[in-house]
Short mmCIF file of N, CA, C and O in Angstrom, two decimals:
data_model
loop_
_atom_site.label_atom_id
_atom_site.label_comp_id
_atom_site.label_asym_id
_atom_site.label_seq_id
_atom_site.Cartn_x
_atom_site.Cartn_y
_atom_site.Cartn_z
N MET A 1140 -84.33 -24.54 -75.89
CA MET A 1140 -85.33 -24.29 -76.42
C MET A 1140 -86.32 -25.34 -77.10
O MET A 1140 -85.75 -26.17 -77.74
N SER A 1141 -87.73 -25.00 -77.11
CA SER A 1141 -88.42 -26.18 -77.24
C SER A 1141 -88.80 -25.57 -78.85
O SER A 1141 -88.44 -24.62 -79.34
N ARG A 1142 -89.16 -26.90 -79.43
CA ARG A 1142 -89.28 -26.82 -81.15
C ARG A 1142 -90.45 -25.76 -81.20
O ARG A 1142 -90.45 -25.03 -82.52
N GLU A 1143 -91.33 -25.70 -80.31
CA GLU A 1143 -92.55 -24.77 -80.48
C GLU A 1143 -91.83 -23.19 -80.67
O GLU A 1143 -92.55 -22.45 -81.07
N ALA A 1144 -90.87 -23.05 -79.89
CA ALA A 1144 -90.15 -21.92 -79.58
C ALA A 1144 -89.61 -21.52 -80.95
O ALA A 1144 -89.19 -20.42 -81.03
N LEU A 1145 -89.16 -22.49 -81.76
CA LEU A 1145 -88.22 -22.00 -82.95
C LEU A 1145 -89.11 -21.24 -83.88
O LEU A 1145 -90.16 -21.37 -84.34
N MET A 1146 -88.33 -19.93 -84.53
CA MET A 1146 -89.08 -19.34 -85.57
C MET A 1146 -87.81 -19.50 -86.79
O MET A 1146 -86.52 -19.39 -86.50
N PHE A 1147 -88.21 -19.79 -87.89
CA PHE A 1147 -87.73 -19.64 -89.10
C PHE A 1147 -87.89 -18.53 -90.04
O PHE A 1147 -88.88 -18.19 -90.08
N GLY A 1148 -87.08 -18.61 -90.89
CA GLY A 1148 -87.10 -17.45 -92.27
C GLY A 1148 -87.37 -15.89 -91.79
O GLY A 1148 -86.49 -15.81 -90.57
N GLY A 1149 -87.51 -15.29 -92.29
CA GLY A 1149 -87.22 -13.88 -92.20
C GLY A 1149 -88.11 -12.84 -93.00
O GLY A 1149 -87.74 -12.30 -93.87
N GLY A 1150 -89.47 -13.11 -92.60
CA GLY A 1150 -90.63 -12.41 -93.43
C GLY A 1150 -90.90 -11.16 -92.94
O GLY A 1150 -90.53 -10.72 -91.76
N LYS A 1151 -91.90 -10.70 -93.66
CA LYS A 1151 -92.67 -9.53 -93.33
C LYS A 1151 -93.46 -9.76 -92.61
O LYS A 1151 -94.01 -10.80 -92.15
N ALA A 1152 -93.79 -8.69 -91.88
CA ALA A 1152 -94.88 -8.93 -90.84
C ALA A 1152 -96.42 -9.30 -91.32
O ALA A 1152 -96.74 -8.51 -92.41
N GLY A 1153 -97.00 -10.32 -90.98
CA GLY A 1153 -98.34 -10.60 -91.25
C GLY A 1153 -98.31 -12.00 -92.53
O GLY A 1153 -98.92 -12.46 -92.64
N ARG A 1154 -96.71 -12.23 -92.96
CA ARG A 1154 -96.50 -13.08 -93.36
C ARG A 1154 -95.83 -14.33 -92.97
O ARG A 1154 -94.48 -14.41 -93.10
N VAL A 1155 -96.76 -15.14 -92.20
CA VAL A 1155 -96.19 -16.34 -91.25
C VAL A 1155 -97.03 -17.31 -91.54
O VAL A 1155 -98.30 -17.30 -91.68
N LEU A 1156 -96.45 -18.59 -91.76
CA LEU A 1156 -97.40 -19.60 -91.74
C LEU A 1156 -96.95 -20.80 -90.40
O LEU A 1156 -95.88 -20.69 -90.12
N TYR A 1157 -97.88 -21.27 -90.12
CA TYR A 1157 -97.71 -22.27 -88.88
C TYR A 1157 -97.76 -23.91 -89.47
O TYR A 1157 -98.31 -23.96 -90.45
N ALA A 1158 -96.89 -24.73 -88.87
CA ALA A 1158 -97.05 -26.04 -89.55
C ALA A 1158 -97.02 -26.78 -88.06
O ALA A 1158 -96.21 -26.49 -87.02
N LEU A 1159 -97.72 -28.05 -88.17
CA LEU A 1159 -97.94 -28.91 -87.10
C LEU A 1159 -97.09 -30.16 -87.68
O LEU A 1159 -97.88 -30.80 -88.21
N VAL A 1160 -95.91 -30.13 -87.36
CA VAL A 1160 -95.23 -31.24 -88.08
C VAL A 1160 -93.96 -31.67 -87.14
O VAL A 1160 -93.16 -30.89 -86.16
N ARG A 1161 -93.89 -33.04 -86.88
CA ARG A 1161 -93.06 -33.52 -85.67
C ARG A 1161 -92.04 -34.11 -86.42
O ARG A 1161 -91.06 -33.96 -85.91
N ASP A 1162 -91.81 -34.36 -87.86
CA ASP A 1162 -90.85 -34.95 -88.61
C ASP A 1162 -90.09 -33.84 -89.03
O ASP A 1162 -90.20 -32.76 -89.51
N MET A 1163 -88.70 -33.58 -88.57
CA MET A 1163 -87.60 -32.35 -88.42
C MET A 1163 -87.43 -32.22 -90.27
O MET A 1163 -87.03 -31.17 -90.59
N VAL A 1164 -87.30 -33.18 -90.82
CA VAL A 1164 -86.86 -33.11 -92.22
C VAL A 1164 -88.14 -32.22 -93.05
O VAL A 1164 -87.94 -31.65 -93.76
N ALA A 1165 -89.05 -32.80 -92.73
CA ALA A 1165 -90.38 -31.94 -93.32
C ALA A 1165 -90.31 -30.67 -92.94
O ALA A 1165 -90.66 -29.53 -93.58
N ALA A 1166 -90.15 -30.23 -91.57
CA ALA A 1166 -90.13 -29.03 -90.90
C ALA A 1166 -88.98 -28.17 -91.61
O ALA A 1166 -88.92 -26.88 -91.98
N SER A 1167 -87.93 -28.88 -92.05
CA SER A 1167 -86.88 -27.94 -92.53
C SER A 1167 -87.09 -27.70 -94.10
O SER A 1167 -86.95 -26.37 -94.48
N ARG A 1168 -87.79 -28.63 -94.61
CA ARG A 1168 -88.25 -28.59 -95.89
C ARG A 1168 -88.90 -27.38 -96.02
O ARG A 1168 -89.09 -26.30 -97.02
N ILE A 1169 -89.99 -27.01 -95.11
CA ILE A 1169 -91.10 -26.02 -95.10
C ILE A 1169 -90.05 -24.78 -94.93
O ILE A 1169 -90.46 -23.78 -95.75
N VAL A 1170 -89.39 -24.69 -94.11
CA VAL A 1170 -88.46 -23.49 -93.60
C VAL A 1170 -87.65 -22.99 -94.88
O VAL A 1170 -87.94 -22.02 -95.34
N LYS A 1171 -87.21 -24.00 -95.73
CA LYS A 1171 -86.36 -23.83 -96.90
C LYS A 1171 -87.34 -22.98 -98.08
O LYS A 1171 -86.54 -22.36 -98.77
N SER A 1172 -88.60 -23.76 -98.13
CA SER A 1172 -89.51 -22.94 -99.06
C SER A 1172 -89.58 -21.67 -98.62
O SER A 1172 -90.21 -21.03 -99.72
N ALA A 1173 -90.10 -21.49 -97.48
CA ALA A 1173 -90.74 -19.96 -97.24
C ALA A 1173 -89.55 -19.08 -97.08
O ALA A 1173 -89.74 -17.90 -97.42
N GLY A 1174 -88.45 -19.43 -96.43
CA GLY A 1174 -87.27 -18.37 -96.38
C GLY A 1174 -87.26 -17.41 -97.94
O GLY A 1174 -87.29 -16.14 -97.63
N PRO A 1175 -87.10 -17.89 -99.11
CA PRO A 1175 -87.18 -17.09 -100.23
C PRO A 1175 -88.33 -16.31 -100.59
O PRO A 1175 -87.82 -15.27 -101.43
N LEU A 1176 -89.42 -16.69 -99.83
CA LEU A 1176 -90.62 -15.81 -100.13
C LEU A 1176 -90.80 -14.94 -99.05
O LEU A 1176 -91.77 -14.53 -99.31
N HIS A 1177 -89.44 -14.77 -98.42
CA HIS A 1177 -89.86 -13.61 -97.15
C HIS A 1177 -90.99 -13.94 -96.24
O HIS A 1177 -91.76 -13.30 -96.00
N VAL A 1178 -91.22 -15.31 -96.19
CA VAL A 1178 -92.46 -15.85 -95.20
C VAL A 1178 -91.77 -16.53 -93.89
O VAL A 1178 -90.67 -17.04 -94.05
N ILE A 1179 -92.28 -16.13 -92.78
CA ILE A 1179 -91.83 -16.88 -91.53
C ILE A 1179 -92.50 -18.29 -91.46
O ILE A 1179 -93.87 -18.08 -91.54
N ALA A 1180 -91.89 -19.21 -91.23
CA ALA A 1180 -92.32 -20.60 -90.85
C ALA A 1180 -92.19 -21.03 -89.52
O ALA A 1180 -90.90 -21.11 -89.20
N ARG A 1181 -93.25 -21.14 -88.74
CA ARG A 1181 -93.02 -21.50 -87.35
C ARG A 1181 -93.70 -23.05 -86.84
O ARG A 1181 -94.96 -23.18 -87.55
N ASN A 1182 -92.79 -23.89 -86.75
CA ASN A 1182 -93.31 -25.40 -86.37
C ASN A 1182 -93.61 -25.46 -84.96
O ASN A 1182 -92.86 -24.96 -84.14
N PHE A 1183 -94.82 -26.23 -84.74
CA PHE A 1183 -95.31 -26.49 -83.55
C PHE A 1183 -95.69 -27.99 -83.54
O PHE A 1183 -95.78 -28.54 -84.50
N ASP A 1184 -95.49 -28.62 -82.25
CA ASP A 1184 -95.39 -29.87 -82.05
C ASP A 1184 -96.58 -30.45 -81.13
O ASP A 1184 -96.92 -31.44 -81.11
N ARG A 1185 -97.02 -29.17 -81.00
CA ARG A 1185 -98.82 -29.64 -80.17
C ARG A 1185 -99.75 -28.61 -80.70
O ARG A 1185 -99.34 -27.34 -80.73
N ALA A 1186 -100.86 -28.95 -80.73
CA ALA A 1186 -101.94 -28.28 -81.10
C ALA A 1186 -102.03 -27.14 -80.75
O ALA A 1186 -102.44 -25.86 -81.35
N GLN A 1187 -102.48 -27.07 -79.09
CA GLN A 1187 -102.92 -26.13 -78.34
C GLN A 1187 -101.90 -25.26 -78.40
O GLN A 1187 -102.59 -23.80 -78.55
N THR A 1188 -100.67 -25.31 -78.66
CA THR A 1188 -99.47 -24.14 -78.36
C THR A 1188 -99.71 -23.62 -80.05
O THR A 1188 -99.67 -22.23 -80.01
N LEU A 1189 -100.22 -24.31 -81.10
CA LEU A 1189 -100.34 -23.87 -82.29
C LEU A 1189 -101.56 -22.57 -82.08
O LEU A 1189 -101.25 -21.46 -82.84
N LEU A 1190 -102.59 -23.16 -81.97
CA LEU A 1190 -103.64 -22.36 -81.63
C LEU A 1190 -103.60 -21.31 -80.79
O LEU A 1190 -104.01 -20.20 -81.17
N ASP A 1191 -102.96 -21.28 -79.52
CA ASP A 1191 -102.74 -19.83 -78.78
C ASP A 1191 -101.86 -18.83 -79.48
O ASP A 1191 -101.98 -17.68 -79.61
N HIS A 1192 -101.15 -19.58 -80.09
CA HIS A 1192 -100.11 -18.38 -81.04
C HIS A 1192 -101.04 -17.85 -82.08
O HIS A 1192 -101.08 -16.78 -82.72
N ALA A 1193 -101.65 -18.47 -82.88
CA ALA A 1193 -102.76 -18.46 -84.27
C ALA A 1193 -103.46 -17.48 -83.94
O ALA A 1193 -103.87 -16.24 -84.76
N VAL A 1194 -104.34 -17.27 -82.57
CA VAL A 1194 -105.25 -16.44 -82.29
C VAL A 1194 -104.57 -15.04 -82.36
O VAL A 1194 -105.18 -14.01 -82.64
N LYS A 1195 -103.73 -14.85 -81.61
CA LYS A 1195 -102.57 -13.57 -81.54
C LYS A 1195 -102.11 -13.26 -82.98
O LYS A 1195 -101.92 -11.92 -83.36
N GLU A 1196 -101.50 -13.91 -83.96
CA GLU A 1196 -101.10 -13.67 -85.14
C GLU A 1196 -101.46 -14.17 -86.28
O GLU A 1196 -101.25 -13.35 -87.38
N LYS A 1197 -102.62 -14.92 -86.43
CA LYS A 1197 -103.05 -15.05 -87.59
C LYS A 1197 -102.21 -15.51 -88.61
O LYS A 1197 -102.28 -14.41 -89.66
N PRO A 1198 -102.00 -16.57 -88.58
CA PRO A 1198 -100.88 -17.19 -89.95
C PRO A 1198 -101.70 -17.08 -91.33
O PRO A 1198 -103.00 -17.01 -91.26
N CYS A 1199 -101.30 -16.91 -92.23
CA CYS A 1199 -101.75 -17.03 -93.69
C CYS A 1199 -102.02 -18.43 -93.99
O CYS A 1199 -102.63 -18.46 -95.23
N LEU A 1200 -101.44 -19.41 -93.52
CA LEU A 1200 -101.58 -20.91 -94.04
C LEU A 1200 -100.98 -21.58 -92.61
O LEU A 1200 -100.18 -21.43 -92.10
N VAL A 1201 -101.91 -22.58 -92.76
CA VAL A 1201 -101.79 -23.67 -91.54
C VAL A 1201 -101.23 -25.01 -92.09
O VAL A 1201 -102.24 -25.74 -93.04
N ILE A 1202 -100.03 -25.49 -92.00
CA ILE A 1202 -99.81 -26.95 -92.67
C ILE A 1202 -100.03 -27.90 -91.53
O ILE A 1202 -99.12 -28.08 -90.58
N LEU A 1203 -100.49 -29.06 -91.95
CA LEU A 1203 -101.03 -30.34 -90.84
C LEU A 1203 -100.37 -31.60 -91.12
O LEU A 1203 -100.79 -31.97 -92.19
N ASP A 1204 -99.60 -32.18 -90.39
CA ASP A 1204 -99.10 -33.42 -90.83
C ASP A 1204 -100.11 -34.52 -90.09
O ASP A 1204 -100.06 -34.77 -89.17
N LEU A 1205 -100.54 -35.08 -90.93
CA LEU A 1205 -101.91 -35.91 -90.91
C LEU A 1205 -101.40 -37.43 -90.52
O LEU A 1205 -102.30 -38.20 -90.17
N GLU A 1206 -100.11 -37.70 -90.67
CA GLU A 1206 -99.29 -38.79 -90.61
C GLU A 1206 -99.03 -39.02 -88.96
O GLU A 1206 -99.48 -40.05 -88.63
N THR A 1207 -98.26 -37.77 -88.67
CA THR A 1207 -97.89 -38.16 -87.47
C THR A 1207 -98.60 -37.40 -85.97
O THR A 1207 -98.27 -37.68 -85.03
N CYS A 1208 -99.35 -36.53 -86.62
CA CYS A 1208 -100.00 -35.83 -85.66
C CYS A 1208 -101.74 -35.77 -86.16
O CYS A 1208 -102.13 -34.52 -85.88
N GLU A 1209 -102.12 -36.85 -86.30
CA GLU A 1209 -103.49 -36.86 -86.96
C GLU A 1209 -104.44 -36.47 -85.94
O GLU A 1209 -105.44 -35.72 -86.15
N VAL A 1210 -104.60 -36.72 -84.60
CA VAL A 1210 -105.33 -36.35 -83.67
C VAL A 1210 -105.13 -34.62 -83.26
O VAL A 1210 -106.24 -34.38 -82.99
N GLU A 1211 -104.03 -34.29 -82.90
CA GLU A 1211 -103.99 -33.16 -82.95
C GLU A 1211 -104.21 -32.07 -84.26
O GLU A 1211 -104.73 -30.96 -84.15
N ALA A 1212 -104.02 -32.37 -85.42
CA ALA A 1212 -104.36 -31.79 -86.61
C ALA A 1212 -105.92 -31.88 -86.72
O ALA A 1212 -106.45 -30.67 -87.21
N PHE A 1213 -106.88 -32.70 -86.31
CA PHE A 1213 -108.02 -32.74 -86.23
C PHE A 1213 -108.58 -31.69 -85.46
O PHE A 1213 -109.50 -31.00 -85.64
N GLN A 1214 -107.87 -31.58 -84.16
CA GLN A 1214 -108.25 -30.56 -83.39
C GLN A 1214 -108.00 -29.09 -83.79
O GLN A 1214 -108.80 -28.54 -83.47
N VAL A 1215 -107.03 -28.74 -84.36
CA VAL A 1215 -106.61 -27.72 -85.01
C VAL A 1215 -107.74 -27.40 -86.20
O VAL A 1215 -108.14 -26.39 -86.04
N LEU A 1216 -108.10 -28.16 -86.72
CA LEU A 1216 -109.09 -28.11 -88.08
C LEU A 1216 -110.39 -27.56 -87.30
O LEU A 1216 -111.43 -26.73 -87.89
N LYS A 1217 -110.86 -28.19 -86.34
CA LYS A 1217 -112.02 -28.13 -85.48
C LYS A 1217 -111.94 -26.61 -84.98
O LYS A 1217 -113.05 -25.40 -85.39
N GLU A 1218 -110.87 -26.05 -84.50
CA GLU A 1218 -110.98 -24.42 -83.95
C GLU A 1218 -110.86 -23.60 -85.31
O GLU A 1218 -111.18 -22.45 -84.78
N LEU A 1219 -110.11 -24.13 -86.04
CA LEU A 1219 -110.20 -23.13 -87.38
C LEU A 1219 -111.22 -22.65 -88.24
O LEU A 1219 -111.55 -21.98 -88.52
N ARG A 1220 -112.29 -23.95 -87.70
CA ARG A 1220 -113.98 -23.93 -88.29
C ARG A 1220 -114.38 -23.01 -87.59
O ARG A 1220 -115.41 -22.39 -87.75
N TYR A 1221 -114.75 -23.20 -86.27
CA TYR A 1221 -115.47 -22.66 -85.21
C TYR A 1221 -115.10 -21.41 -84.10
O TYR A 1221 -116.13 -20.89 -83.68
N ASN A 1222 -113.83 -21.14 -84.11
CA ASN A 1222 -113.47 -20.46 -83.43
C ASN A 1222 -113.46 -19.01 -84.08
O ASN A 1222 -113.15 -18.73 -85.20
N ALA A 1223 -114.28 -17.93 -84.00
CA ALA A 1223 -114.21 -16.59 -84.35
C ALA A 1223 -113.11 -15.86 -84.71
O ALA A 1223 -113.09 -15.48 -85.91
N ASP A 1224 -112.30 -16.29 -84.13
CA ASP A 1224 -110.81 -15.53 -84.33
C ASP A 1224 -109.86 -16.15 -85.25
O ASP A 1224 -108.85 -15.45 -85.85
N LEU A 1225 -110.41 -17.56 -85.50
CA LEU A 1225 -109.50 -18.23 -86.45
C LEU A 1225 -110.19 -18.72 -87.74
O LEU A 1225 -109.63 -19.08 -88.54
N LYS A 1226 -111.26 -18.13 -87.75
CA LYS A 1226 -112.25 -18.68 -89.12
C LYS A 1226 -111.53 -17.62 -90.23
O LYS A 1226 -110.92 -16.81 -90.15
N GLY A 1227 -111.21 -18.61 -91.54
CA GLY A 1227 -110.91 -17.96 -92.57
C GLY A 1227 -109.45 -18.25 -92.72
O GLY A 1227 -108.56 -17.70 -93.74
N VAL A 1228 -108.86 -18.89 -91.66
CA VAL A 1228 -107.16 -19.19 -91.67
C VAL A 1228 -107.27 -20.58 -92.72
O VAL A 1228 -107.84 -21.76 -92.03
N PRO A 1229 -106.56 -20.42 -93.72
CA PRO A 1229 -106.44 -21.89 -94.26
C PRO A 1229 -105.56 -22.93 -93.99
O PRO A 1229 -104.50 -22.68 -93.49
N ALA A 1230 -105.98 -24.01 -94.38
CA ALA A 1230 -105.34 -25.25 -93.67
C ALA A 1230 -105.37 -26.26 -94.77
O ALA A 1230 -106.17 -26.58 -95.46
N VAL A 1231 -104.14 -27.12 -94.94
CA VAL A 1231 -103.81 -27.69 -96.03
C VAL A 1231 -103.17 -28.89 -95.17
O VAL A 1231 -102.27 -28.94 -93.99
N GLY A 1232 -103.10 -30.28 -95.32
CA GLY A 1232 -102.54 -31.59 -95.00
C GLY A 1232 -101.80 -32.34 -95.57
O GLY A 1232 -101.57 -32.05 -96.67
N VAL A 1233 -101.19 -33.17 -94.74
CA VAL A 1233 -100.17 -33.87 -95.42
C VAL A 1233 -100.12 -35.31 -95.04
O VAL A 1233 -100.30 -35.33 -93.64
N VAL A 1234 -100.02 -36.25 -96.29
CA VAL A 1234 -100.20 -37.59 -95.79
C VAL A 1234 -99.46 -38.43 -96.44
O VAL A 1234 -99.08 -38.08 -97.63
N THR A 1235 -98.82 -39.65 -96.22
CA THR A 1235 -98.16 -40.56 -96.84
C THR A 1235 -99.53 -41.66 -97.51
O THR A 1235 -100.80 -41.43 -97.20
N GLN A 1236 -98.85 -42.16 -98.91
CA GLN A 1236 -100.02 -43.11 -99.34
C GLN A 1236 -100.77 -44.09 -98.42
O GLN A 1236 -101.76 -44.52 -98.48
N ALA A 1237 -99.84 -44.49 -97.43
CA ALA A 1237 -100.32 -45.59 -96.36
C ALA A 1237 -101.22 -45.04 -95.72
O ALA A 1237 -102.19 -45.71 -95.10
N LYS A 1238 -101.28 -43.84 -95.22
CA LYS A 1238 -102.41 -43.23 -94.64
C LYS A 1238 -103.36 -42.30 -95.45
O LYS A 1238 -104.33 -41.48 -94.77
N ALA A 1239 -103.82 -42.62 -96.81
CA ALA A 1239 -104.27 -41.62 -97.56
C ALA A 1239 -105.87 -41.79 -97.20
O ALA A 1239 -106.63 -40.91 -97.80
N MET A 1240 -106.32 -43.09 -96.45
CA MET A 1240 -107.74 -42.87 -96.29
C MET A 1240 -108.45 -41.89 -95.15
O MET A 1240 -109.64 -41.66 -95.05
N VAL A 1241 -107.37 -41.07 -94.60
CA VAL A 1241 -107.49 -39.84 -93.76
C VAL A 1241 -107.83 -39.06 -94.67
O VAL A 1241 -108.65 -37.83 -94.12
N LYS A 1242 -107.47 -38.41 -95.82
CA LYS A 1242 -107.53 -37.58 -96.74
C LYS A 1242 -109.14 -37.28 -96.72
O LYS A 1242 -109.45 -35.90 -96.47
N PRO A 1243 -110.06 -37.82 -96.92
CA PRO A 1243 -111.48 -37.35 -97.17
C PRO A 1243 -112.24 -37.02 -95.72
O PRO A 1243 -112.77 -35.67 -95.76
N GLU A 1244 -111.94 -37.42 -94.69
CA GLU A 1244 -112.26 -37.13 -93.41
C GLU A 1244 -111.44 -35.80 -93.23
O GLU A 1244 -112.29 -34.91 -92.56
N ALA A 1245 -110.22 -35.33 -93.52
CA ALA A 1245 -109.73 -33.89 -93.17
C ALA A 1245 -110.34 -32.93 -93.86
O ALA A 1245 -110.19 -32.35 -93.60
N GLU A 1246 -110.56 -33.49 -95.19
CA GLU A 1246 -111.05 -32.33 -96.01
C GLU A 1246 -112.56 -32.21 -95.65
O GLU A 1246 -113.08 -30.64 -95.69
N LYS A 1247 -113.34 -32.91 -95.03
CA LYS A 1247 -114.64 -32.53 -94.75
C LYS A 1247 -114.61 -31.78 -93.46
O LYS A 1247 -114.94 -31.11 -93.24
N ALA A 1248 -113.27 -31.95 -92.70
CA ALA A 1248 -113.07 -31.57 -91.07
C ALA A 1248 -112.61 -29.75 -91.52
O ALA A 1248 -112.75 -29.07 -90.65
N GLY A 1249 -112.25 -29.61 -92.95
CA GLY A 1249 -111.82 -28.50 -93.06
C GLY A 1249 -110.66 -28.07 -93.74
O GLY A 1249 -110.26 -26.84 -94.13
N CYS A 1250 -109.75 -28.98 -94.01
CA CYS A 1250 -108.63 -28.91 -94.82
C CYS A 1250 -108.87 -28.65 -96.35
O CYS A 1250 -110.02 -29.22 -97.00
N LEU A 1251 -108.23 -27.66 -96.69
CA LEU A 1251 -108.60 -27.26 -98.53
C LEU A 1251 -108.06 -28.01 -98.99
O LEU A 1251 -108.85 -28.59 -100.27
N ARG A 1252 -107.10 -28.61 -98.61
CA ARG A 1252 -106.55 -30.04 -99.77
C ARG A 1252 -105.41 -30.75 -98.97
O ARG A 1252 -104.95 -30.14 -98.08
N VAL A 1253 -105.67 -32.12 -98.98
CA VAL A 1253 -104.62 -33.05 -98.25
C VAL A 1253 -103.91 -33.53 -99.38
O VAL A 1253 -103.98 -33.88 -100.63
N TYR A 1254 -102.49 -33.28 -99.32
CA TYR A 1254 -101.46 -33.33 -100.36
C TYR A 1254 -100.80 -34.93 -99.82
O TYR A 1254 -100.60 -35.22 -98.62
N LEU A 1255 -100.37 -35.66 -100.76
CA LEU A 1255 -99.69 -37.06 -100.44
C LEU A 1255 -98.00 -36.46 -100.30
O LEU A 1255 -97.98 -35.45 -101.07
N LYS A 1256 -97.45 -37.29 -99.62
CA LYS A 1256 -96.00 -36.34 -99.06
C LYS A 1256 -95.09 -36.09 -100.32
O LYS A 1256 -94.75 -34.85 -100.38
N THR A 1257 -95.04 -36.98 -101.49
CA THR A 1257 -94.41 -36.60 -102.47
C THR A 1257 -94.91 -35.57 -103.23
O THR A 1257 -94.17 -34.69 -103.76
N GLU A 1258 -96.17 -35.18 -103.68
CA GLU A 1258 -96.80 -33.91 -104.05
C GLU A 1258 -96.48 -32.88 -103.23
O GLU A 1258 -96.48 -32.07 -103.66
N PHE A 1259 -96.62 -32.97 -101.98
CA PHE A 1259 -96.53 -31.88 -101.04
C PHE A 1259 -94.95 -31.29 -101.14
O PHE A 1259 -94.89 -30.13 -101.46
N ILE A 1260 -93.99 -31.79 -101.20
CA ILE A 1260 -92.84 -31.45 -101.17
C ILE A 1260 -92.52 -30.71 -102.45
O ILE A 1260 -91.80 -29.99 -102.76
N ARG A 1261 -92.92 -31.23 -103.69
CA ARG A 1261 -93.23 -30.57 -105.03
C ARG A 1261 -93.92 -29.64 -105.13
O ARG A 1261 -93.18 -28.64 -105.76
N GLU A 1262 -94.84 -29.53 -104.71
CA GLU A 1262 -95.47 -28.33 -104.60
C GLU A 1262 -95.48 -27.18 -103.58
O GLU A 1262 -95.84 -26.00 -103.74
N LEU A 1263 -94.82 -27.20 -102.56
CA LEU A 1263 -94.55 -26.54 -101.28
C LEU A 1263 -94.16 -25.08 -101.84
O LEU A 1263 -94.84 -24.20 -101.11
N PRO A 1264 -93.40 -24.89 -102.53
CA PRO A 1264 -92.94 -23.51 -102.94
C PRO A 1264 -94.18 -22.45 -103.24
O PRO A 1264 -94.42 -21.40 -103.09
N ASP A 1265 -94.59 -23.28 -104.23
CA ASP A 1265 -96.22 -22.70 -105.01
C ASP A 1265 -97.32 -22.59 -103.93
O ASP A 1265 -97.83 -21.57 -103.85
N LEU A 1266 -97.38 -23.31 -103.10
CA LEU A 1266 -98.06 -23.76 -102.18
C LEU A 1266 -98.09 -22.27 -101.54
O LEU A 1266 -99.00 -21.57 -100.71
N ILE A 1267 -96.78 -22.14 -100.74
CA ILE A 1267 -96.62 -20.91 -99.62
C ILE A 1267 -96.60 -19.84 -100.43
O ILE A 1267 -97.47 -18.70 -99.95
N ALA A 1268 -96.26 -19.64 -101.73
CA ALA A 1268 -96.53 -18.59 -102.46
C ALA A 1268 -97.87 -18.20 -102.58
O ALA A 1268 -98.35 -16.81 -102.45
N ARG A 1269 -98.90 -19.18 -102.78
CA ARG A 1269 -100.20 -18.73 -103.04
C ARG A 1269 -100.85 -18.32 -102.10
O ARG A 1269 -101.85 -17.06 -101.84
N TYR A 1270 -100.61 -18.54 -100.86
CA TYR A 1270 -101.25 -18.43 -99.70
C TYR A 1270 -100.67 -16.90 -99.03
O TYR A 1270 -100.96 -16.16 -98.30
N ALA A 1271 -99.28 -16.68 -99.22
CA ALA A 1271 -98.49 -15.71 -98.66
C ALA A 1271 -98.71 -14.39 -99.53
O ALA A 1271 -98.21 -13.39 -98.77
N ALA A 1272 -99.34 -14.26 -100.40
CA ALA A 1272 -99.48 -13.45 -101.50
C ALA A 1272 -100.40 -12.40 -100.67
O ALA A 1272 -101.09 -12.62 -99.88
#
């Protein structure tokens, strides 16, 4: 089974978040934080697959790994901004300190906020709760 097909958590209909993350440790943390909040977390490793699913399901939040998926993350941001079916889907990004220079670019492209990785891990449960409510 591809990573794109993996579905995690056990949430209610409409309470699903998408992540474009290649790092399985980060994906696992997202799943662990979403589960207790009854939110389904779906991880994708290709932008187009995420976007295809998002049109059908409209997630409450999209998390983008700007570290290892930078080009695809910007593709997702562009579609979230200009595709009528996806307008209004919030997106946040995650970077390490070494790639912090991407932060202003991502925010200009449509990320509501770009977190440094350590801050993201600490804030993740609150972040999911805020957008899944």
